[in-house]
C-alpha positions as MATLAB code, in Angstrom:
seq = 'XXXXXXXXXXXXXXXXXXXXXXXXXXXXXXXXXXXXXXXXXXXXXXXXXXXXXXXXXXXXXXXXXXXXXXXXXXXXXXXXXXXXXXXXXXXXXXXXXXXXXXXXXXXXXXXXXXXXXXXXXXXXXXXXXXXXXXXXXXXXXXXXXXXXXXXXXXXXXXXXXXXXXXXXXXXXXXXXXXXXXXXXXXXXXXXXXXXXXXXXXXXXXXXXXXXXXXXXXXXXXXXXXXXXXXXXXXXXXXXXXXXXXXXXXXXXXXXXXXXXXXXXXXXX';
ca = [
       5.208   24.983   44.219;
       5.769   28.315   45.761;
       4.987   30.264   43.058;
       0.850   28.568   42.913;
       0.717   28.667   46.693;
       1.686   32.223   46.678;
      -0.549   33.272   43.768;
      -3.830   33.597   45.887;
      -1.866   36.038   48.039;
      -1.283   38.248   45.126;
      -4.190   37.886   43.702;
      -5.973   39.808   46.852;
      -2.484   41.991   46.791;
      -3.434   43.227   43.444;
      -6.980   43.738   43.679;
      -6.284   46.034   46.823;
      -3.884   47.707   44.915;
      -6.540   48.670   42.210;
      -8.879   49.826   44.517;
      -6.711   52.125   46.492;
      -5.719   53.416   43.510;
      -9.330   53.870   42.558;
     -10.025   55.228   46.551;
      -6.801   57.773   45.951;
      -7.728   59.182   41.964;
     -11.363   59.959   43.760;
      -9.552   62.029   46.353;
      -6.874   64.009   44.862;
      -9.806   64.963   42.248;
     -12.082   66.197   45.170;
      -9.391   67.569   47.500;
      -6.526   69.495   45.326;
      -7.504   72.082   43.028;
      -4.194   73.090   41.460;
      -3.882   70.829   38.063;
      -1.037   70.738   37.802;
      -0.312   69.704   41.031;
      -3.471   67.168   41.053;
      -1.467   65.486   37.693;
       1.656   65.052   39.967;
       0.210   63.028   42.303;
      -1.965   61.252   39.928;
       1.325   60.143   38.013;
       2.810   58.907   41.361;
      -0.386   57.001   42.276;
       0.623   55.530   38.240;
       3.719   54.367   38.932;
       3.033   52.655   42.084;
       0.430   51.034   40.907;
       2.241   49.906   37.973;
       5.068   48.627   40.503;
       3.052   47.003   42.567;
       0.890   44.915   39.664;
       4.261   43.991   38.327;
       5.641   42.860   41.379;
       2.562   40.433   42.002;
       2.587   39.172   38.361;
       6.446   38.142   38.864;
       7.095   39.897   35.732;
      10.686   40.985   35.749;
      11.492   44.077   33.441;
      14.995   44.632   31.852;
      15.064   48.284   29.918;
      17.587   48.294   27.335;
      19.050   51.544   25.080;
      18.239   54.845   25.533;
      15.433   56.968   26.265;
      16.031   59.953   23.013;
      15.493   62.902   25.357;
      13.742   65.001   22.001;
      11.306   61.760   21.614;
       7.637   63.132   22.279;
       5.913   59.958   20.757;
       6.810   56.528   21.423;
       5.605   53.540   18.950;
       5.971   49.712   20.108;
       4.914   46.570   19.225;
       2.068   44.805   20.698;
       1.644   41.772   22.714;
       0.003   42.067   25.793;
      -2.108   44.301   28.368;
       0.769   43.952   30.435;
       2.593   46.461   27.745;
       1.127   49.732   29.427;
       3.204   48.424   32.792;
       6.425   48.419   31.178;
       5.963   52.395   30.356;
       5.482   54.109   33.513;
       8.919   55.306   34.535;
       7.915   57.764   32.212;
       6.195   60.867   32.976;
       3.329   62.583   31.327;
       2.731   59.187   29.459;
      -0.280   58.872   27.649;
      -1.558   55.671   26.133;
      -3.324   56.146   22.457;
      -6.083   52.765   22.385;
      -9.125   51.876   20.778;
     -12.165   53.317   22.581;
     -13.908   49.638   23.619;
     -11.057   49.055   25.408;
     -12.850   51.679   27.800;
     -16.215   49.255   28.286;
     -13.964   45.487   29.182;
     -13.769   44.617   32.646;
     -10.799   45.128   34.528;
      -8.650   46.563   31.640;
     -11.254   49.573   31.028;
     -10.458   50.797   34.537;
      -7.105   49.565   34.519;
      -6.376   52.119   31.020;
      -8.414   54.789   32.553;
      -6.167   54.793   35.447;
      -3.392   55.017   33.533;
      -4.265   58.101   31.548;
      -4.759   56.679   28.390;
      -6.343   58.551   25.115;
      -9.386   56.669   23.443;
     -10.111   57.215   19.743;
     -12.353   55.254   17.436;
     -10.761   53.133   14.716;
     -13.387   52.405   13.075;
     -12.337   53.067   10.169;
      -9.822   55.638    8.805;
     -11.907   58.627    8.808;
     -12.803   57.942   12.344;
      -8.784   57.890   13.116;
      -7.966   60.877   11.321;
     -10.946   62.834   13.146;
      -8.825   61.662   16.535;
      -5.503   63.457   15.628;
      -6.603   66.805   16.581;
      -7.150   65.540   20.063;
      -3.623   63.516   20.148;
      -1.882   66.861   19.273;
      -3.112   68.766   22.084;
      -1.859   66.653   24.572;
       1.798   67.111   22.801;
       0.842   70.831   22.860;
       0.293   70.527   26.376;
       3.493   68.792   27.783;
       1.807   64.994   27.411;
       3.983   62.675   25.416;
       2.556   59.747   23.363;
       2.554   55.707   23.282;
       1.229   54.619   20.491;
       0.794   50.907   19.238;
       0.837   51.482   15.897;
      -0.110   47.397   14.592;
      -3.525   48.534   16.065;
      -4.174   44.855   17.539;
      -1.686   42.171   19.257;
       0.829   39.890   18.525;
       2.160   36.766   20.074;
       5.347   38.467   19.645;
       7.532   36.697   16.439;
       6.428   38.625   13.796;
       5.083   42.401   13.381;
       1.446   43.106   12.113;
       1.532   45.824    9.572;
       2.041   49.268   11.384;
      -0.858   52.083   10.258;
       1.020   55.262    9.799;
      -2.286   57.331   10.161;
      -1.044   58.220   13.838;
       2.596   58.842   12.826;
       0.904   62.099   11.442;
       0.575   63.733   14.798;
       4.120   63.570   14.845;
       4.204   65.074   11.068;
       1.687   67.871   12.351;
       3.771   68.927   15.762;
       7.227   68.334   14.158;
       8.050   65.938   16.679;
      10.801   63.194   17.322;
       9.453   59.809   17.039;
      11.086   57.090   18.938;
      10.728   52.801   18.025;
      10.182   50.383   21.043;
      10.631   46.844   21.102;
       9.182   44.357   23.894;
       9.629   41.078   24.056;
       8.522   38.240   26.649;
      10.623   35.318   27.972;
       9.538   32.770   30.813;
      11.887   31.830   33.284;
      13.560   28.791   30.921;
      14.435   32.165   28.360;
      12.072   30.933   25.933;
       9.293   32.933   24.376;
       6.691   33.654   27.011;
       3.302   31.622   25.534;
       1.324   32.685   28.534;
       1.863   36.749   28.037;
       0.294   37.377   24.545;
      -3.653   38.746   24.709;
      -4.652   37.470   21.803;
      -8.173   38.222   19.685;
     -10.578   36.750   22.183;
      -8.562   35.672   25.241;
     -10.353   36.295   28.584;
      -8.691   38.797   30.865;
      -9.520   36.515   34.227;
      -7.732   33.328   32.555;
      -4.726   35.694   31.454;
      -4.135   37.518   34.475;
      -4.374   33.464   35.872;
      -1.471   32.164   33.494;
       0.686   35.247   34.220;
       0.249   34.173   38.219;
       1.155   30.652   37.949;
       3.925   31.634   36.008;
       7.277   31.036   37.814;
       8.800   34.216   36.309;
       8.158   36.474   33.078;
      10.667   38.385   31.885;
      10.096   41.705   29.466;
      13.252   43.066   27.368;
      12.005   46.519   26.493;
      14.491   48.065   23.950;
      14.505   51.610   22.829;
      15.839   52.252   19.276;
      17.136   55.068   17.483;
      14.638   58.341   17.038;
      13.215   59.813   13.835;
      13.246   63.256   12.946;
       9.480   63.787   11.970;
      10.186   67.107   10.394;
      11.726   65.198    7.661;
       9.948   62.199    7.337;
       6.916   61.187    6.115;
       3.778   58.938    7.870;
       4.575   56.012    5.407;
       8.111   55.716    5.932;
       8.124   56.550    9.708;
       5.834   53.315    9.942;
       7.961   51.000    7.468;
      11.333   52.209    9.154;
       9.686   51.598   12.772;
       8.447   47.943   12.113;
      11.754   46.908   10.387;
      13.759   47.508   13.191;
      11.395   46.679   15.934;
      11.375   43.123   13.779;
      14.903   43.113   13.739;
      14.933   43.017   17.983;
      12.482   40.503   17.366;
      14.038   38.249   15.299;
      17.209   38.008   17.958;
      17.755   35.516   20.374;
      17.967   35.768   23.943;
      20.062   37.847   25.470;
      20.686   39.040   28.906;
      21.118   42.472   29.301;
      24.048   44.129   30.990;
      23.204   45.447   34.792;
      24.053   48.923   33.484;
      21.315   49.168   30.962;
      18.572   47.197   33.076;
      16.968   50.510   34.528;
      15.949   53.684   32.509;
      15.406   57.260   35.145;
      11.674   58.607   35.177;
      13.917   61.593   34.181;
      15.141   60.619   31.100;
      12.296   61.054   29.206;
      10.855   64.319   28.631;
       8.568   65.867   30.139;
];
């Protein structure tokens, strides 16, 4: 009962929140000059936001593993919009997602606050035309989140992961790390009402997640690969097998100790 007379409340709480954010890009644009500087305070306007959205969707996040401190390019499954939430502890994050995601309502803004890269997938040409642009932001300090299954999943099974982007890692000789995320409503069963699925409306999921009593999000962070010595194809394969494997376990609680993961852990 608490948690539908409350979800007005955050509703408002969460729109405000956007639009400050919005309000605050607009003026650290116009008012500091220094880029690097003007990135710093972007990335904190980032993580509060991120907080704050989080906070009013009762979605309670549990990171477990470590953060590879060599990692430059992160690949996870994909289940929700809520994903790009889970990921901004980290710092010089950048999100790699298909370019309509720029034109839908709500999300659009939502990934352009948030940094994120957009590249056409139109086909494979179109992708391997993009990786140019995905290696300069490695060359230039960024690191990379890619979601390599190129569409979403209610979170079971893995959708075959394209290794075309696994080849910006080839190019820059970077470490690759494997992410797992996984969903659970407050009874610790598979969350139904957090996959964003083909043509679900973002105002009726945003809705569900509200009236949800709790969701719970198990992020896991696997070993790293070495892409100086692996190739596209197998970086993919060996990523989806063990991101399945997390997915195929039951539900488990993690311990206190690995329920946070530092902004500093990941490098910058």
């Amino acid at each position: 009962m608490l948690t539908i007379l409350t979800a007005p409340i955050r509703v408002v709480i969460g729109f405000m929140t956007l639009v400050i954010m919005m309000f605050n890009a607009i003026i650290i644009y116009l008012v500091i000059n220094n880029e690097v500087k003007r990135k710093e305070m972007i990335e904190i306007c980032q993580r509060h936001l991120c907080r704050l959205l989080l906070v009013c969707l009762h979605v309670e996040v549990h990171y477990i593993g470590q953060v590879d401190k060599n990692a430059r390019i992160f690949v996870s499954n994909h289940i929700s919009w809520l994903d790009a939430l889970l990921f901004m502890p980290a710092p010089r994050l950048r999100f790699i997602a298909k370019s309509e995601v720029k034109n839908w309502p709500i999300l659009g803004l939502l990934a352009q606050l948030l940094g994120t890269v957009f590249i056409r997938r139109d086909n494979k040409f179109q992708v391997y035309r993009s990786l140019p642009n995905a290696q300069r932001h490695i060359q230039d300090g960024d690191n990379l989140m890619v979601f390599p299954e190129g569409t979403t999943t209610i979170g079971v099974k893995t959708n075959t992961f394209r290794p075309m982007m696994f080849e910006v890692a080839v190019r820059e000789k970077s470490f690759v790390q494997p992410v797992a995320i996984r969903y659970w409503n407050h009874k610790k069963n598979i969350s139904q009402t957090t996959p964003f699925i083909d043509d679900d409306g973002i105002f009726m999921s945003i809705m569900a997640l509200l009236f949800e009593r709790k969701t719970i999000a198990h992020v896991h962070f696997l070993p790293a690969m070495d892409a100086s010595k692996l190739n596209r194809k197998v970086m993919a394969a060996h990523s989806q097998q063990n991101i399945q494997s997390i997915l195929n376990q039951p539900y488990n609680h993690p311990k206190h100790a690995e329920g946070v993961v530092q902004s500093s852990q990941v490098k910058a």
